[in-house]
Amino acid sequence: MAQAAFAPEPAPQHTEPSFDVLRWHDEPWTAQLALDLLPETNGPKVEVLSGSVIVTPHAGYDHQDAELDLAFHLKQAARRAKLWLYLETNVVSGEDLFIPDIVILDAPGGGRTTMDIGHAVLLGEIVSPGNRRKDIIDRPREYAAAGVPFFLRVDLRNRVPTIALYELIEGEYRPVAAAAAGTRFVMREPFEFSIDPGDLLGEEAAPTGPGPESADDEA
């Protein structure tokens, strides 16, 4: 008696976006697939690069502190130049999906889930200790290849913030302004803005010790 031919188990059909799809979808990913199949999240960043999904957890408190403070000051300057600033929003470049820390666009993104990278005037990354290569080498190269005019990098190494601005010239980013904590970072393009990088970080956490619960337990 002939045996029935083996039929692979069909992939699960999801009615709503779910991270479960990462377990069975083995075809190359695109930005649109990720937007269609994966849920929106306020947790880890979910990006797509060269057909692969990249999931990155949130960075530490210094990163979040610097990102918020820089965005607060940058946004005011950007609006005066009729530009729009957003934090960690979806930027589509062909089949890739990026979520830069700082996104400055030449058009408002209100009501949209994504914006094409062609609207990006400046993209910025705050260097994370676990992603130094990505923030210093990979992302600038990818943004340059997509034609983004300006790239801004903030480095918090040793809690001594530095800011550097790069302009796209002949297909490569070249430095046009830089400063470290205690001096003034000044840029003229794509809009006028200045800040002491040292203002981006708050107070350092106190040494770890017994918390309230431990104190209560000892009482």
mmCIF file of N, CA and C in Angstrom, residues 44-49 53-59 63-64 67 88 97-102 123-144 151-155 173:
data_model
loop_
_atom_site.group_PDB
_atom_site.id
_atom_site.type_symbol
_atom_site.label_atom_id
_atom_site.label_comp_id
_atom_site.label_asym_id
_atom_site.label_seq_id
_atom_site.Cartn_x
_atom_site.Cartn_y
_atom_site.Cartn_z
ATOM 1 N N PRO A 44 10.824 47.022 22.783
ATOM 2 C CA PRO A 44 12.033 46.989 21.950
ATOM 3 C C PRO A 44 11.792 47.580 20.570
ATOM 4 N N LYS A 45 12.879 48.084 19.982
ATOM 5 C CA LYS A 45 12.816 48.530 18.597
ATOM 6 C C LYS A 45 12.785 47.310 17.688
ATOM 7 N N VAL A 46 11.943 47.347 16.669
ATOM 8 C CA VAL A 46 11.868 46.267 15.690
ATOM 9 C C VAL A 46 12.141 46.877 14.319
ATOM 10 N N GLU A 47 13.321 46.582 13.771
ATOM 11 C CA GLU A 47 13.735 47.150 12.492
ATOM 12 C C GLU A 47 13.966 46.027 11.486
ATOM 13 N N VAL A 48 14.081 46.397 10.215
ATOM 14 C CA VAL A 48 14.339 45.430 9.155
ATOM 15 C C VAL A 48 15.516 45.933 8.334
ATOM 16 N N LEU A 49 16.506 45.062 8.167
ATOM 17 C CA LEU A 49 17.679 45.428 7.389
ATOM 18 C C LEU A 49 18.124 44.228 6.553
ATOM 19 N N VAL A 53 14.935 40.715 10.469
ATOM 20 C CA VAL A 53 14.340 41.516 11.535
ATOM 21 C C VAL A 53 15.368 41.688 12.646
ATOM 22 N N ILE A 54 15.542 42.919 13.101
ATOM 23 C CA ILE A 54 16.486 43.223 14.174
ATOM 24 C C ILE A 54 15.690 43.772 15.357
ATOM 25 N N VAL A 55 15.761 43.082 16.475
ATOM 26 C CA VAL A 55 15.039 43.489 17.683
ATOM 27 C C VAL A 55 16.065 43.982 18.699
ATOM 28 N N THR A 56 15.879 45.220 19.149
ATOM 29 C CA THR A 56 16.831 45.841 20.072
ATOM 30 C C THR A 56 16.105 46.312 21.326
ATOM 31 N N PRO A 57 16.535 45.868 22.517
ATOM 32 C CA PRO A 57 15.886 46.347 23.743
ATOM 33 C C PRO A 57 16.178 47.811 23.974
ATOM 34 N N HIS A 58 15.365 48.435 24.815
ATOM 35 C CA HIS A 58 15.612 49.828 25.154
ATOM 36 C C HIS A 58 16.973 49.986 25.812
ATOM 37 N N ALA A 59 17.607 51.108 25.545
ATOM 38 C CA ALA A 59 18.912 51.398 26.131
ATOM 39 C C ALA A 59 18.739 51.877 27.568
ATOM 40 N N HIS A 63 20.850 57.075 28.165
ATOM 41 C CA HIS A 63 20.402 57.189 26.772
ATOM 42 C C HIS A 63 19.037 57.867 26.713
ATOM 43 N N GLN A 64 18.107 57.417 27.544
ATOM 44 C CA GLN A 64 16.763 57.987 27.532
ATOM 45 C C GLN A 64 16.775 59.448 27.980
ATOM 46 N N GLU A 67 18.270 61.558 25.160
ATOM 47 C CA GLU A 67 17.361 61.612 24.020
ATOM 48 C C GLU A 67 16.232 62.605 24.255
ATOM 49 N N GLU A 88 12.220 58.130 17.657
ATOM 50 C CA GLU A 88 12.074 56.692 17.443
ATOM 51 C C GLU A 88 10.830 56.337 16.630
ATOM 52 N N LEU A 97 13.489 48.976 7.164
ATOM 53 C CA LEU A 97 12.736 49.769 8.130
ATOM 54 C C LEU A 97 13.684 50.186 9.249
ATOM 55 N N PHE A 98 13.891 51.492 9.393
ATOM 56 C CA PHE A 98 14.756 52.022 10.435
ATOM 57 C C PHE A 98 13.921 52.731 11.496
ATOM 58 N N ILE A 99 14.430 52.724 12.717
ATOM 59 C CA ILE A 99 13.826 53.514 13.793
ATOM 60 C C ILE A 99 14.953 54.311 14.456
ATOM 61 N N PRO A 100 15.360 55.425 13.860
ATOM 62 C CA PRO A 100 16.430 56.241 14.446
ATOM 63 C C PRO A 100 15.977 56.849 15.776
ATOM 64 N N ASP A 101 16.943 57.203 16.610
ATOM 65 C CA ASP A 101 16.598 57.862 17.876
ATOM 66 C C ASP A 101 15.975 59.234 17.615
ATOM 67 N N ILE A 102 16.570 59.988 16.701
ATOM 68 C CA ILE A 102 16.097 61.333 16.357
ATOM 69 C C ILE A 102 15.751 61.358 14.874
ATOM 70 N N LEU A 123 18.941 62.529 10.525
ATOM 71 C CA LEU A 123 18.678 61.383 11.389
ATOM 72 C C LEU A 123 19.770 61.337 12.435
ATOM 73 N N GLY A 124 19.389 61.020 13.662
ATOM 74 C CA GLY A 124 20.357 61.020 14.747
ATOM 75 C C GLY A 124 20.334 59.739 15.545
ATOM 76 N N GLU A 125 21.490 59.339 16.038
ATOM 77 C CA GLU A 125 21.618 58.163 16.882
ATOM 78 C C GLU A 125 22.401 58.518 18.137
ATOM 79 N N ILE A 126 21.922 58.014 19.266
ATOM 80 C CA ILE A 126 22.640 58.131 20.528
ATOM 81 C C ILE A 126 23.339 56.801 20.757
ATOM 82 N N VAL A 127 24.642 56.834 20.842
ATOM 83 C CA VAL A 127 25.432 55.603 20.878
ATOM 84 C C VAL A 127 25.153 54.829 22.162
ATOM 85 N N SER A 128 24.784 53.567 22.000
ATOM 86 C CA SER A 128 24.560 52.680 23.133
ATOM 87 C C SER A 128 25.768 51.780 23.303
ATOM 88 N N PRO A 129 26.154 51.472 24.541
ATOM 89 C CA PRO A 129 27.345 50.638 24.757
ATOM 90 C C PRO A 129 27.292 49.306 24.022
ATOM 91 N N GLY A 130 26.107 48.697 23.930
ATOM 92 C CA GLY A 130 26.000 47.404 23.283
ATOM 93 C C GLY A 130 25.837 47.476 21.778
ATOM 94 N N ASN A 131 25.727 48.696 21.226
ATOM 95 C CA ASN A 131 25.499 48.837 19.781
ATOM 96 C C ASN A 131 26.428 49.875 19.167
ATOM 97 N N ARG A 132 27.650 49.953 19.646
ATOM 98 C CA ARG A 132 28.549 50.994 19.179
ATOM 99 C C ARG A 132 28.820 50.877 17.677
ATOM 100 N N ARG A 133 29.045 49.665 17.200
ATOM 101 C CA ARG A 133 29.324 49.515 15.767
ATOM 102 C C ARG A 133 28.127 49.973 14.944
ATOM 103 N N LYS A 134 26.922 49.589 15.380
ATOM 104 C CA LYS A 134 25.727 49.970 14.619
ATOM 105 C C LYS A 134 25.582 51.479 14.565
ATOM 106 N N ASP A 135 25.745 52.145 15.727
ATOM 107 C CA ASP A 135 25.488 53.584 15.796
ATOM 108 C C ASP A 135 26.606 54.421 15.182
ATOM 109 N N ILE A 136 27.833 53.914 15.199
ATOM 110 C CA ILE A 136 28.972 54.692 14.722
ATOM 111 C C ILE A 136 29.316 54.380 13.269
ATOM 112 N N ILE A 137 29.117 53.130 12.851
ATOM 113 C CA ILE A 137 29.539 52.729 11.500
ATOM 114 C C ILE A 137 28.353 52.352 10.614
ATOM 115 N N ASP A 138 27.554 51.390 11.070
ATOM 116 C CA ASP A 138 26.530 50.823 10.189
ATOM 117 C C ASP A 138 25.444 51.819 9.809
ATOM 118 N N ARG A 139 24.795 52.429 10.810
ATOM 119 C CA ARG A 139 23.680 53.313 10.488
ATOM 120 C C ARG A 139 24.100 54.549 9.696
ATOM 121 N N PRO A 140 25.184 55.215 10.039
ATOM 122 C CA PRO A 140 25.586 56.336 9.179
ATOM 123 C C PRO A 140 25.798 55.912 7.729
ATOM 124 N N ARG A 141 26.389 54.746 7.524
ATOM 125 C CA ARG A 141 26.619 54.266 6.160
ATOM 126 C C ARG A 141 25.293 54.016 5.438
ATOM 127 N N GLU A 142 24.329 53.421 6.160
ATOM 128 C CA GLU A 142 23.025 53.135 5.554
ATOM 129 C C GLU A 142 22.252 54.420 5.264
ATOM 130 N N TYR A 143 22.307 55.377 6.175
ATOM 131 C CA TYR A 143 21.602 56.637 5.963
ATOM 132 C C TYR A 143 22.244 57.415 4.822
ATOM 133 N N ALA A 144 23.576 57.354 4.734
ATOM 134 C CA ALA A 144 24.266 58.041 3.634
ATOM 135 C C ALA A 144 23.875 57.432 2.296
ATOM 136 N N PHE A 151 23.576 63.754 9.434
ATOM 137 C CA PHE A 151 23.560 62.723 10.469
ATOM 138 C C PHE A 151 24.117 63.320 11.760
ATOM 139 N N LEU A 152 23.417 63.085 12.865
ATOM 140 C CA LEU A 152 23.826 63.604 14.169
ATOM 141 C C LEU A 152 24.119 62.429 15.095
ATOM 142 N N ARG A 153 25.265 62.462 15.741
ATOM 143 C CA ARG A 153 25.622 61.391 16.664
ATOM 144 C C ARG A 153 25.927 61.961 18.044
ATOM 145 N N VAL A 154 25.362 61.335 19.056
ATOM 146 C CA VAL A 154 25.618 61.688 20.449
ATOM 147 C C VAL A 154 26.284 60.493 21.107
ATOM 148 N N ASP A 155 27.428 60.714 21.722
ATOM 149 C CA ASP A 155 28.154 59.637 22.399
ATOM 150 C C ASP A 155 28.236 59.975 23.886
ATOM 151 N N TYR A 173 29.451 60.933 4.709
ATOM 152 C CA TYR A 173 29.278 61.918 5.766
ATOM 153 C C TYR A 173 30.632 62.479 6.187
#
